[in-house]
Tab-separated table of C-alpha atoms in Angstrom:
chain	number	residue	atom	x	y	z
A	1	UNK	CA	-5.635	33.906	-40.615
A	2	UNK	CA	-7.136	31.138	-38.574
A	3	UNK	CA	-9.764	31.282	-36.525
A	4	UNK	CA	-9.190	31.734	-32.922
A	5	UNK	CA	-10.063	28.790	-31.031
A	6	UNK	CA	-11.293	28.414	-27.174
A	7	UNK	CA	-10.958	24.655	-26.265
A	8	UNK	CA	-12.270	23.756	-23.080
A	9	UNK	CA	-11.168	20.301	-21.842
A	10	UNK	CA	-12.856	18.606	-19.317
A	11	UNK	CA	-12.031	14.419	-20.673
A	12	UNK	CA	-8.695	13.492	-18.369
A	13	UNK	CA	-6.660	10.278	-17.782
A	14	UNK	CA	-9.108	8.659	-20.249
A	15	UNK	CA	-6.378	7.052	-22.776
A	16	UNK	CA	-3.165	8.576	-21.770
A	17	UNK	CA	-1.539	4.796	-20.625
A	18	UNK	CA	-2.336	3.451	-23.612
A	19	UNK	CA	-1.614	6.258	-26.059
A	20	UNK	CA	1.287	7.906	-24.068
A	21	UNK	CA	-0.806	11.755	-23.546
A	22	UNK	CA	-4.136	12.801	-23.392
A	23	UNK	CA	-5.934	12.606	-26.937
A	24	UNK	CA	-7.645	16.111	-26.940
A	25	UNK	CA	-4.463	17.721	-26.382
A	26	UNK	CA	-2.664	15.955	-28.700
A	27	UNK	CA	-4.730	16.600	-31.716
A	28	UNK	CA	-4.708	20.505	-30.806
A	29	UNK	CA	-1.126	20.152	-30.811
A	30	UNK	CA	-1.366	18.818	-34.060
A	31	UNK	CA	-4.020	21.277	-35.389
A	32	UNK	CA	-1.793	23.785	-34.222
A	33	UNK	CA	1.565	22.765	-36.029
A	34	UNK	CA	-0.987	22.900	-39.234
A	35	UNK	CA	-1.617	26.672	-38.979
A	36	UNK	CA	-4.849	26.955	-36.111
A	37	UNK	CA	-5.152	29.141	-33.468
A	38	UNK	CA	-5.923	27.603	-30.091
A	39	UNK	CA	-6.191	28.576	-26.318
A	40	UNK	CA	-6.899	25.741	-23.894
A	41	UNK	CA	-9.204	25.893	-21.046
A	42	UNK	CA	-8.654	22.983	-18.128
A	43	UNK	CA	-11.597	22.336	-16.237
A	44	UNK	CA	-13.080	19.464	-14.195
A	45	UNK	CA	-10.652	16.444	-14.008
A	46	UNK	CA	-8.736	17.704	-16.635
A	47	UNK	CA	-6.955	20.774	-14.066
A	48	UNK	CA	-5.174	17.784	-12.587
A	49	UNK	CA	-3.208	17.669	-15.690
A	50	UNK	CA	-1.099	21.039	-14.527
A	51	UNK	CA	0.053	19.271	-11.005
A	52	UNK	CA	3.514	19.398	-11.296
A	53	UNK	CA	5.358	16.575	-10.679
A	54	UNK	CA	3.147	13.567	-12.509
A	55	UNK	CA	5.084	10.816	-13.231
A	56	UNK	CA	2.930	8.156	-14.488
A	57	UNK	CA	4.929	4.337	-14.155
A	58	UNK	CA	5.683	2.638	-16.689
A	59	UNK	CA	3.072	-0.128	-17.847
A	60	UNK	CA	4.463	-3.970	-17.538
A	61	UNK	CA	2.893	-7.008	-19.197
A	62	UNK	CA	5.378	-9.796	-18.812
A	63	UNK	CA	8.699	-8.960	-20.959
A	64	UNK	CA	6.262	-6.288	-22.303
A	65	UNK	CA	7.642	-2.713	-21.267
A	66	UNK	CA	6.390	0.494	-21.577
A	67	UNK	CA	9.177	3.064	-22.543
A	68	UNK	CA	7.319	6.225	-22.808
A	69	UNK	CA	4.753	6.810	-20.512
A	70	UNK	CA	2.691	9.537	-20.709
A	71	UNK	CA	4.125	12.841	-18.692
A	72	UNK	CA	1.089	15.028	-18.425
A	73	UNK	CA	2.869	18.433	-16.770
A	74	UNK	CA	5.451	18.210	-19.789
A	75	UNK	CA	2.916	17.923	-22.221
A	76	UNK	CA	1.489	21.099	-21.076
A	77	UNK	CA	4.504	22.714	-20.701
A	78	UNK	CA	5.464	21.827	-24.122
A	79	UNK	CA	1.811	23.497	-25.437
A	80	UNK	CA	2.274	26.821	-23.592
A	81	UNK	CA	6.255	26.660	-24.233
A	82	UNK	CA	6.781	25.172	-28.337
A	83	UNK	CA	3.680	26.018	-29.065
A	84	UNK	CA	2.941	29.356	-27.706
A	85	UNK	CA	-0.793	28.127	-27.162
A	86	UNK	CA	-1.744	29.796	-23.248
A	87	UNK	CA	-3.029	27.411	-20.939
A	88	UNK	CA	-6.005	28.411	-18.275
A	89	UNK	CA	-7.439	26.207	-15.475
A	90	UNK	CA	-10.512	27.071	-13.464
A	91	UNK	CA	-9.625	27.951	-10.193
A	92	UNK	CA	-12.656	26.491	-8.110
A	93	UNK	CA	-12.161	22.840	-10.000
A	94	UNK	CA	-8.486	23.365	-8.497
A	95	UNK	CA	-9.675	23.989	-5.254
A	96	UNK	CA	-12.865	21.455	-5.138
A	97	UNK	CA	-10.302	18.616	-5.475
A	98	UNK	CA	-7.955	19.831	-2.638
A	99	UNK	CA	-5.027	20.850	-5.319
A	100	UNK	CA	-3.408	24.608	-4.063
A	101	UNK	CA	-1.833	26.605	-6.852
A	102	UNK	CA	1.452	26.077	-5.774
A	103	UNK	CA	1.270	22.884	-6.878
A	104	UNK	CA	0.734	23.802	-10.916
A	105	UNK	CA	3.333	23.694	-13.201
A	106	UNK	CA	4.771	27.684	-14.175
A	107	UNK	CA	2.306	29.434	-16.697
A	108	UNK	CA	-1.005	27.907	-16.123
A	109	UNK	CA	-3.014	30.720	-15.206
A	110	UNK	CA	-6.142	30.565	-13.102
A	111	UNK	CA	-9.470	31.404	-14.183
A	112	UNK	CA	-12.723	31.932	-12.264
A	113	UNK	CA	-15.523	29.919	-12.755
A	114	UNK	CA	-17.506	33.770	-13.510
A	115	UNK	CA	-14.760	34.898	-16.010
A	116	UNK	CA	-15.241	31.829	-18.363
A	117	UNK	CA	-18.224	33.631	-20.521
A	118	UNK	CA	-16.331	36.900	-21.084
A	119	UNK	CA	-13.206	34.595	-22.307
A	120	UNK	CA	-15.885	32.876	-24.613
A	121	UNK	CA	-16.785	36.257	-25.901
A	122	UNK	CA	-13.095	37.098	-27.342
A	123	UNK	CA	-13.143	33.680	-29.772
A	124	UNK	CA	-14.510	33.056	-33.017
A	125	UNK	CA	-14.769	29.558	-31.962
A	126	UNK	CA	-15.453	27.599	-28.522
A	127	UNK	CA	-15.114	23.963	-28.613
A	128	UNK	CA	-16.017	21.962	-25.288
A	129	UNK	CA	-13.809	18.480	-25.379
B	1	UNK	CA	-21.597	-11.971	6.492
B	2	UNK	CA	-19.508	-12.088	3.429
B	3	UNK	CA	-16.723	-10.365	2.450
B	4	UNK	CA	-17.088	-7.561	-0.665
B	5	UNK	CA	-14.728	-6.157	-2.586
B	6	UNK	CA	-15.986	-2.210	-4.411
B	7	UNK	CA	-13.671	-0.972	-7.128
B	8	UNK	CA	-14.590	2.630	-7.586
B	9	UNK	CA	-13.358	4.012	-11.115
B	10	UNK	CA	-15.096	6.829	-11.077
B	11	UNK	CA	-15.276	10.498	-8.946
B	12	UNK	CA	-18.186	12.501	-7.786
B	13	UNK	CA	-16.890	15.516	-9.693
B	14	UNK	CA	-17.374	13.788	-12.894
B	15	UNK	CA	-20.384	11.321	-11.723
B	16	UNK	CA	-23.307	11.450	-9.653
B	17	UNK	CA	-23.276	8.014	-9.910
B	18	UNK	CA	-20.333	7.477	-6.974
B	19	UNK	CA	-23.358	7.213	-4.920
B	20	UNK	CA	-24.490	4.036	-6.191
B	21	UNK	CA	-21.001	2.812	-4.516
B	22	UNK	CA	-21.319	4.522	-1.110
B	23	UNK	CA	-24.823	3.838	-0.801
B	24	UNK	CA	-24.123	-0.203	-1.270
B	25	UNK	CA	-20.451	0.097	0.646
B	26	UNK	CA	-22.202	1.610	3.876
B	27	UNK	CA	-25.496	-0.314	3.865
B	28	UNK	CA	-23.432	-3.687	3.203
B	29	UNK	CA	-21.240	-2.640	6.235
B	30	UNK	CA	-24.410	-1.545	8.475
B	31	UNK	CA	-25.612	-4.892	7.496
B	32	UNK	CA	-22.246	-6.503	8.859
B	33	UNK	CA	-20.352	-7.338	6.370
B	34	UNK	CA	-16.498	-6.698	5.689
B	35	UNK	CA	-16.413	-4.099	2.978
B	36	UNK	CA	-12.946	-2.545	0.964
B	37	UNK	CA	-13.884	-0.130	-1.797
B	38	UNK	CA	-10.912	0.601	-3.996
B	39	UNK	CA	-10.398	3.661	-5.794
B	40	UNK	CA	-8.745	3.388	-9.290
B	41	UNK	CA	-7.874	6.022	-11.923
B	42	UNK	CA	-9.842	8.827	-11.817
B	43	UNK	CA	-11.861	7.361	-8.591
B	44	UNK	CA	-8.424	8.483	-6.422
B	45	UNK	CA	-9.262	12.002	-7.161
B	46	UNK	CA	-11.106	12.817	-4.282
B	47	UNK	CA	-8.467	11.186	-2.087
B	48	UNK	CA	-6.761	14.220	-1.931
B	49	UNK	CA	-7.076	15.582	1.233
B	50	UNK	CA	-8.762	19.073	1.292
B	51	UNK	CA	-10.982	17.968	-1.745
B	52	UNK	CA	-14.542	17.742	-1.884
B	53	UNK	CA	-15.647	14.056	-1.108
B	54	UNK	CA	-18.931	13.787	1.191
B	55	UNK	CA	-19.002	10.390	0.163
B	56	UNK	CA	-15.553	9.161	0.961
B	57	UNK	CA	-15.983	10.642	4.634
B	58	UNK	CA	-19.793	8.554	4.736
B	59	UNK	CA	-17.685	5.599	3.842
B	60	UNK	CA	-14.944	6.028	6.160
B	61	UNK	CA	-17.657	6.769	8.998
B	62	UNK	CA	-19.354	3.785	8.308
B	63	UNK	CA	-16.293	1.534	8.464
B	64	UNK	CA	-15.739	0.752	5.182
B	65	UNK	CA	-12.043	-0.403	4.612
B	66	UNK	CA	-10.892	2.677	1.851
B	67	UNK	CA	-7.980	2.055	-0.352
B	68	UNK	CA	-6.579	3.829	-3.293
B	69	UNK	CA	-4.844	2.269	-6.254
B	70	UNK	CA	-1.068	3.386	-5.796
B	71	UNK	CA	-0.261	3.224	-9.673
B	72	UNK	CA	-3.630	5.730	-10.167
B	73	UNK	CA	-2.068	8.186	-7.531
B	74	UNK	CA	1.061	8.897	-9.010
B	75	UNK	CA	-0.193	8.915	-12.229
B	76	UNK	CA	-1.947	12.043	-11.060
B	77	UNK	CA	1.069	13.018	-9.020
B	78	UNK	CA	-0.688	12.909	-5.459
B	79	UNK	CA	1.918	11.868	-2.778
B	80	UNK	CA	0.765	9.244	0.222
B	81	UNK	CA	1.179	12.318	2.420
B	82	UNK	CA	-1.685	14.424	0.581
B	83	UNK	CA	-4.146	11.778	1.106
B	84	UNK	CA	-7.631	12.097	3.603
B	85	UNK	CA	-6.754	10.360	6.559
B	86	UNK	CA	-8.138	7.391	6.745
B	87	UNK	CA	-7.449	6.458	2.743
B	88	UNK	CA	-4.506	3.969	2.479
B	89	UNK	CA	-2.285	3.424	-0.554
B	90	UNK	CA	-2.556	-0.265	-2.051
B	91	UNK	CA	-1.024	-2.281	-5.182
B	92	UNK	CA	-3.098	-3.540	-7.731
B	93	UNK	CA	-2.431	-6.967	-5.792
B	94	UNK	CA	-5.067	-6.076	-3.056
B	95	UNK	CA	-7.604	-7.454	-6.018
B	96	UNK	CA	-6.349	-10.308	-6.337
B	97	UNK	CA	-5.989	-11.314	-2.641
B	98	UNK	CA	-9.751	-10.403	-2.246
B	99	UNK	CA	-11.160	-12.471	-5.477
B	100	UNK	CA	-8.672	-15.466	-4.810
B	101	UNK	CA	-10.070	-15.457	-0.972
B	102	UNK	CA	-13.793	-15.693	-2.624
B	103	UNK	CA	-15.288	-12.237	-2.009
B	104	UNK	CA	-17.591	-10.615	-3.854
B	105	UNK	CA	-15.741	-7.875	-6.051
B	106	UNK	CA	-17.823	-5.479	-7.823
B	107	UNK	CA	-16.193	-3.042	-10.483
B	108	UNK	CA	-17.817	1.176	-10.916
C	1	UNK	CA	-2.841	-23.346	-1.792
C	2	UNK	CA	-4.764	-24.730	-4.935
C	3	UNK	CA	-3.918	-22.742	-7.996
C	4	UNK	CA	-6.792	-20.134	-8.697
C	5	UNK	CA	-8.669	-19.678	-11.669
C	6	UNK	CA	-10.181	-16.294	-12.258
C	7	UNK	CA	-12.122	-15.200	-14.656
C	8	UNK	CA	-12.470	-10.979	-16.209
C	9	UNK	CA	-14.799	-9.793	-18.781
C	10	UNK	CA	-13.719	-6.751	-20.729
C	11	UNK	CA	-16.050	-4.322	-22.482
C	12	UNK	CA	-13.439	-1.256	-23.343
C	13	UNK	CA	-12.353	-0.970	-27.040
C	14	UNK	CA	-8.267	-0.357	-26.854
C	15	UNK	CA	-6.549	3.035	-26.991
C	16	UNK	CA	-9.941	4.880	-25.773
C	17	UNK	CA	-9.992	3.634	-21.699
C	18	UNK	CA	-8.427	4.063	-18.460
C	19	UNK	CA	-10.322	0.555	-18.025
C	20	UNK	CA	-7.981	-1.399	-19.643
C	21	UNK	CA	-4.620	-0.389	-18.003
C	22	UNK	CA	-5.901	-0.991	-14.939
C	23	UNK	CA	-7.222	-4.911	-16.354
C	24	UNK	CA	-3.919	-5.395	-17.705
C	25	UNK	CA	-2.269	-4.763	-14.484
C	26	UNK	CA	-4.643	-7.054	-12.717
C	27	UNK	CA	-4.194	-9.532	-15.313
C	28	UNK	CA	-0.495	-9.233	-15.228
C	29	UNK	CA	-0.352	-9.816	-11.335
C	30	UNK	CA	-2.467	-12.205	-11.532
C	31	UNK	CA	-0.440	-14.234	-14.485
C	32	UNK	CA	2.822	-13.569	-12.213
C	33	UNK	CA	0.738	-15.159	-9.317
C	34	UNK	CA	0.735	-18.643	-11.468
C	35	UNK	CA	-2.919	-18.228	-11.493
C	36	UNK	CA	-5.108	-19.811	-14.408
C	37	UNK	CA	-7.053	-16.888	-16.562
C	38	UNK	CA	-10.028	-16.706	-18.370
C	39	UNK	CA	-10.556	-13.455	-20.090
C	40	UNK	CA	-13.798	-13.018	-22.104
C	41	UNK	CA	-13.539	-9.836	-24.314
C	42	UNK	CA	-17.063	-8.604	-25.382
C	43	UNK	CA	-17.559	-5.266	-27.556
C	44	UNK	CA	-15.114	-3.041	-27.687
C	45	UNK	CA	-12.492	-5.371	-25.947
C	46	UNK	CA	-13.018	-7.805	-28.898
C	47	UNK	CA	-10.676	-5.452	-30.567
C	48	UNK	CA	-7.744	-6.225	-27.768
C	49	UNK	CA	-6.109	-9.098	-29.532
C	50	UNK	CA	-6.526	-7.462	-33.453
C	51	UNK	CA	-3.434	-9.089	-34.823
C	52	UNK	CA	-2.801	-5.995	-37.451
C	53	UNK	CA	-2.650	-3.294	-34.629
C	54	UNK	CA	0.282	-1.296	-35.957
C	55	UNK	CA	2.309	1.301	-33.737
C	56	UNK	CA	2.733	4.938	-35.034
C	57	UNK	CA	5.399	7.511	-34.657
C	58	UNK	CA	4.447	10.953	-32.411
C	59	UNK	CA	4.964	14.438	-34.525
C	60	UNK	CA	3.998	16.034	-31.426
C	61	UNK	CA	6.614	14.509	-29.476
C	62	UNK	CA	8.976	14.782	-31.910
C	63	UNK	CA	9.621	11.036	-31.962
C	64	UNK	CA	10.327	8.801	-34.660
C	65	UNK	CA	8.387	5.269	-34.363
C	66	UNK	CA	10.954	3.776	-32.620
C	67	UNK	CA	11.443	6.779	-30.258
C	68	UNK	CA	7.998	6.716	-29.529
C	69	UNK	CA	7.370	2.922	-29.232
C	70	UNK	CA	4.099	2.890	-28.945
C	71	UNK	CA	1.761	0.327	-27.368
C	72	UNK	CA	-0.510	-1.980	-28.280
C	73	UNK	CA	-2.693	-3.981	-26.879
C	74	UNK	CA	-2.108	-6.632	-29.282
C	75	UNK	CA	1.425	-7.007	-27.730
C	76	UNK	CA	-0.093	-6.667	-24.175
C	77	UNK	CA	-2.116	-9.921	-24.690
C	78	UNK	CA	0.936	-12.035	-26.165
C	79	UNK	CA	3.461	-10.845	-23.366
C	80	UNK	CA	0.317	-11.642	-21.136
C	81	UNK	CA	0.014	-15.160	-22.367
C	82	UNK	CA	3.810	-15.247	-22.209
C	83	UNK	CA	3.615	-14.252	-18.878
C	84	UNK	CA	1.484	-16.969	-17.512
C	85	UNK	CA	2.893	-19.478	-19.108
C	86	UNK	CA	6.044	-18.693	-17.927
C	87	UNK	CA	4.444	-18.940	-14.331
C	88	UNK	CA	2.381	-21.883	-15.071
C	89	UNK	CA	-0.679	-20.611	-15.802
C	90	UNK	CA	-3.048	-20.702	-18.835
C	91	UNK	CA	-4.664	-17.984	-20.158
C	92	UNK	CA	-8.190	-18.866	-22.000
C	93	UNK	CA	-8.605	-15.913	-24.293
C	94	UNK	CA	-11.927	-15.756	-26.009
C	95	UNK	CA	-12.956	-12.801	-28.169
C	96	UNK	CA	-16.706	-12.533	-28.536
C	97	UNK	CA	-17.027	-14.024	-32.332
C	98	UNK	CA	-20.086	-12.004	-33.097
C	99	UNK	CA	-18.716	-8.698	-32.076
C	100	UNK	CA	-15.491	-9.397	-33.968
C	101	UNK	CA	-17.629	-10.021	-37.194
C	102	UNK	CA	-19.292	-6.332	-36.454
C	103	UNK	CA	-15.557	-4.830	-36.006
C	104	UNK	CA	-13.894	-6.634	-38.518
C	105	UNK	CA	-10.987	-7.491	-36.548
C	106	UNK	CA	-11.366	-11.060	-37.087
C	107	UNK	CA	-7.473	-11.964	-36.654
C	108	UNK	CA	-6.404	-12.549	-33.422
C	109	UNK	CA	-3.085	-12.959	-31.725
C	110	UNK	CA	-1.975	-16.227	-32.175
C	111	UNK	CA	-2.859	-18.035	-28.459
C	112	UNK	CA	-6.858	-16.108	-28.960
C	113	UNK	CA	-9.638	-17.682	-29.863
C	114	UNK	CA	-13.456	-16.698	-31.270
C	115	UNK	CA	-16.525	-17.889	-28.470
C	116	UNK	CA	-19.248	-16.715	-27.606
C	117	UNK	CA	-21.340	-15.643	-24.430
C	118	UNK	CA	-21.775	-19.523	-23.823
C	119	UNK	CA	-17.713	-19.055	-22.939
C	120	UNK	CA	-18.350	-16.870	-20.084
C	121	UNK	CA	-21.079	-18.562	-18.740
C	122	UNK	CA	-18.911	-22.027	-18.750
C	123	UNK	CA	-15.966	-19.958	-17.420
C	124	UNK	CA	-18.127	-18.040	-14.623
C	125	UNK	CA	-18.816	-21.948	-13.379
C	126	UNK	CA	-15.485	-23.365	-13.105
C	127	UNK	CA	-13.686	-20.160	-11.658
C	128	UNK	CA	-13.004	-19.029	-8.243
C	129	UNK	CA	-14.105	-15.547	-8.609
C	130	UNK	CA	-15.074	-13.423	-11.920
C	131	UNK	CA	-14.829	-9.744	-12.063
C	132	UNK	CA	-16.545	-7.939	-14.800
C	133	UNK	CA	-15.109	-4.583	-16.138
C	134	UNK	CA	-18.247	-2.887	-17.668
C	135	UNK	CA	-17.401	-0.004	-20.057
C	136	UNK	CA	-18.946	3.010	-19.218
């Protein structure tokens, strides 16, 4: 049985142009399809990635086209929805950058700030990414 | 006076270091020159309005010109009409009009 | 108007930097402008114009390789140079030699070339403007 697995993500928008979705969660998505046990904790930049309703353009170099840009909302969809893993975001780092909780994509859930230590306490393992 | 050009990358919830930009933005304009600072990527973050972001109200109050990378916004899926008053949408063009007129463009 | 000449110096290595979509869009506009570049790419950025930069399929996604078509940067400087020669401009492409050695990535996309630091000093005098994007 794997270890359960807190990952709190604070790196956002660092490579997701160039590698078409945010590195951290893509490699829990992969750890995940090979048997691990993960929950996913937004904070900092990183809530931004549950605004519903990103739609990053296309990149264009020339006759160069981008044909998959990154989609940020889906991707987290896709985690709590294929992969079962539940998605938190902390609620003040929601509200420090203006974004209301209406705006998230369905089945984030918030988390206070305060409640983060007690979530800590229910994993084997807490990662910070 | 010259003519200055800040491109602000980065956002006070992930750096302390956005001062260094307001600090130079508003004493360049108290000094009387014509200063743009341009947020890009994660530096449009604080655009939002409602958010935190003492020093994008200093700058605005201080006359500094405030624009905010259009591609970076709806990347992060934050509509024109969400912005701060006072923050104005602008393509990636606005660079190149200020380094092809000769002013001094500075990258955080 | 004259034709400008700008210069950018890059720091970021590919695939791990917001920094370098935005350069590629300034560099884009600017090629589309006519404009003459200089680009000097230093660290990291050295790695931009690695000729053997291969794309990869996505498992997560569930795409194949060419579902997923994948970027790289390696294409993003030949459609650049395409670009600006298309518009009449020239692209000077210099990848710091010394920092290639360290990477090994010592093959560049054809159009490249190796310098040194001596290349962005000669390019900061004969350009209108320079703008350096520092990695962080």
């Amino acid at each position: 049985m794997a270890k359960k697995t807190l990952n709190i993500v604070e790196s956002a928008y660092r490579a997701v142009m160039e590698e078409q979705d945010d590195t951290i969660l893509w490699v829990l998505a992969a750890m995940h399809s090979a048997g691990a046990d993960h929950t996913v904790v937004l904070r900092a930049n990183a809530v931004n990635y549950a605004v519903a309703g990103q739609a990053a353009p296309a990149l264009a170099v020339g006759e160069w086209r981008q044909t998959q840009p990154p989609r940020m909302d889906r991707d987290l969809t896709d985690l709590m929805e294929k992969r079962s893993i539940p998605v938190f975001v902390i609620a003040e780092d929601l509200s420090d950058r203006g974004i209301a909780s209406s705006e998230l994509i369905p089945g984030v859930r918030l988390l206070p700030r305060a409640a983060l230590p007690a979530l800590c306490a229910e994993y084997a393992v807490v990662s910070h990414w | 006076m010259a003519s200055y050009l800040l491109i602000e990358s980065r956002d006070p919830f992930d750096s302390n270091d956005v001062q260094f930009t307001t600090e130079l933005a508003t004493g360049l304009a108290q000094a009387g020159n014509t200063v743009t600072v341009l947020l890009v990527q994660n530096g449009v973050l604080p655009a939002r309005a409602g958010a935190k972001a003492d020093g994008l109200v200093a700058l605005l109050n201080a006359g500094v010109t405030v624009l905010a990378d259009d591609f970076s916004l709806v990347e992060r899926g934050i509509a024109p009409a969400r912005l701060r008053p006072g923050v104005t949408p602008a393509p990636i063009d606005v660079v190149l009009d200020h380094m092809a007129a000769g002013h001094k463009t500075l990258w955080h | 108007m004259s034709q400008k000449t700008l210069t950018f110096a890059l720091m970021d290595p590919p695939y791990e930097s917001a920094n370098l979509t935005t350069a590629f869009r300034l560099l884009t506009a600017a090629a589309e402008r006519g404009y003459n570049l200089n680009v000097f790419a230093y660290e990291g950025a050295s790695a931009l114009a690695f000729a053997r930069q291969a794309a990869h399929p996505n498992p997560v996604h569930g795409k194949n390789l060419a579902e997923e078509n994948h970027p790289t940067t390696r294409e993003q400087v030949a459609a650049l140079l395409a670009c600006a020669e298309k518009n009449g401009g020239k692209v000077d492409w210099v990848n710091c030699g010394m920092c290639v050695d360290e990477r090994g990535v010592n093959e560049f996309v054809p159009g490249t070339r190796r310098g040194s630091p001596a290349d962005l000093h000669a390019f900061t005098e004969a350009s209108d403007n320079i703008l350096v994007i520092p990695t962080k």
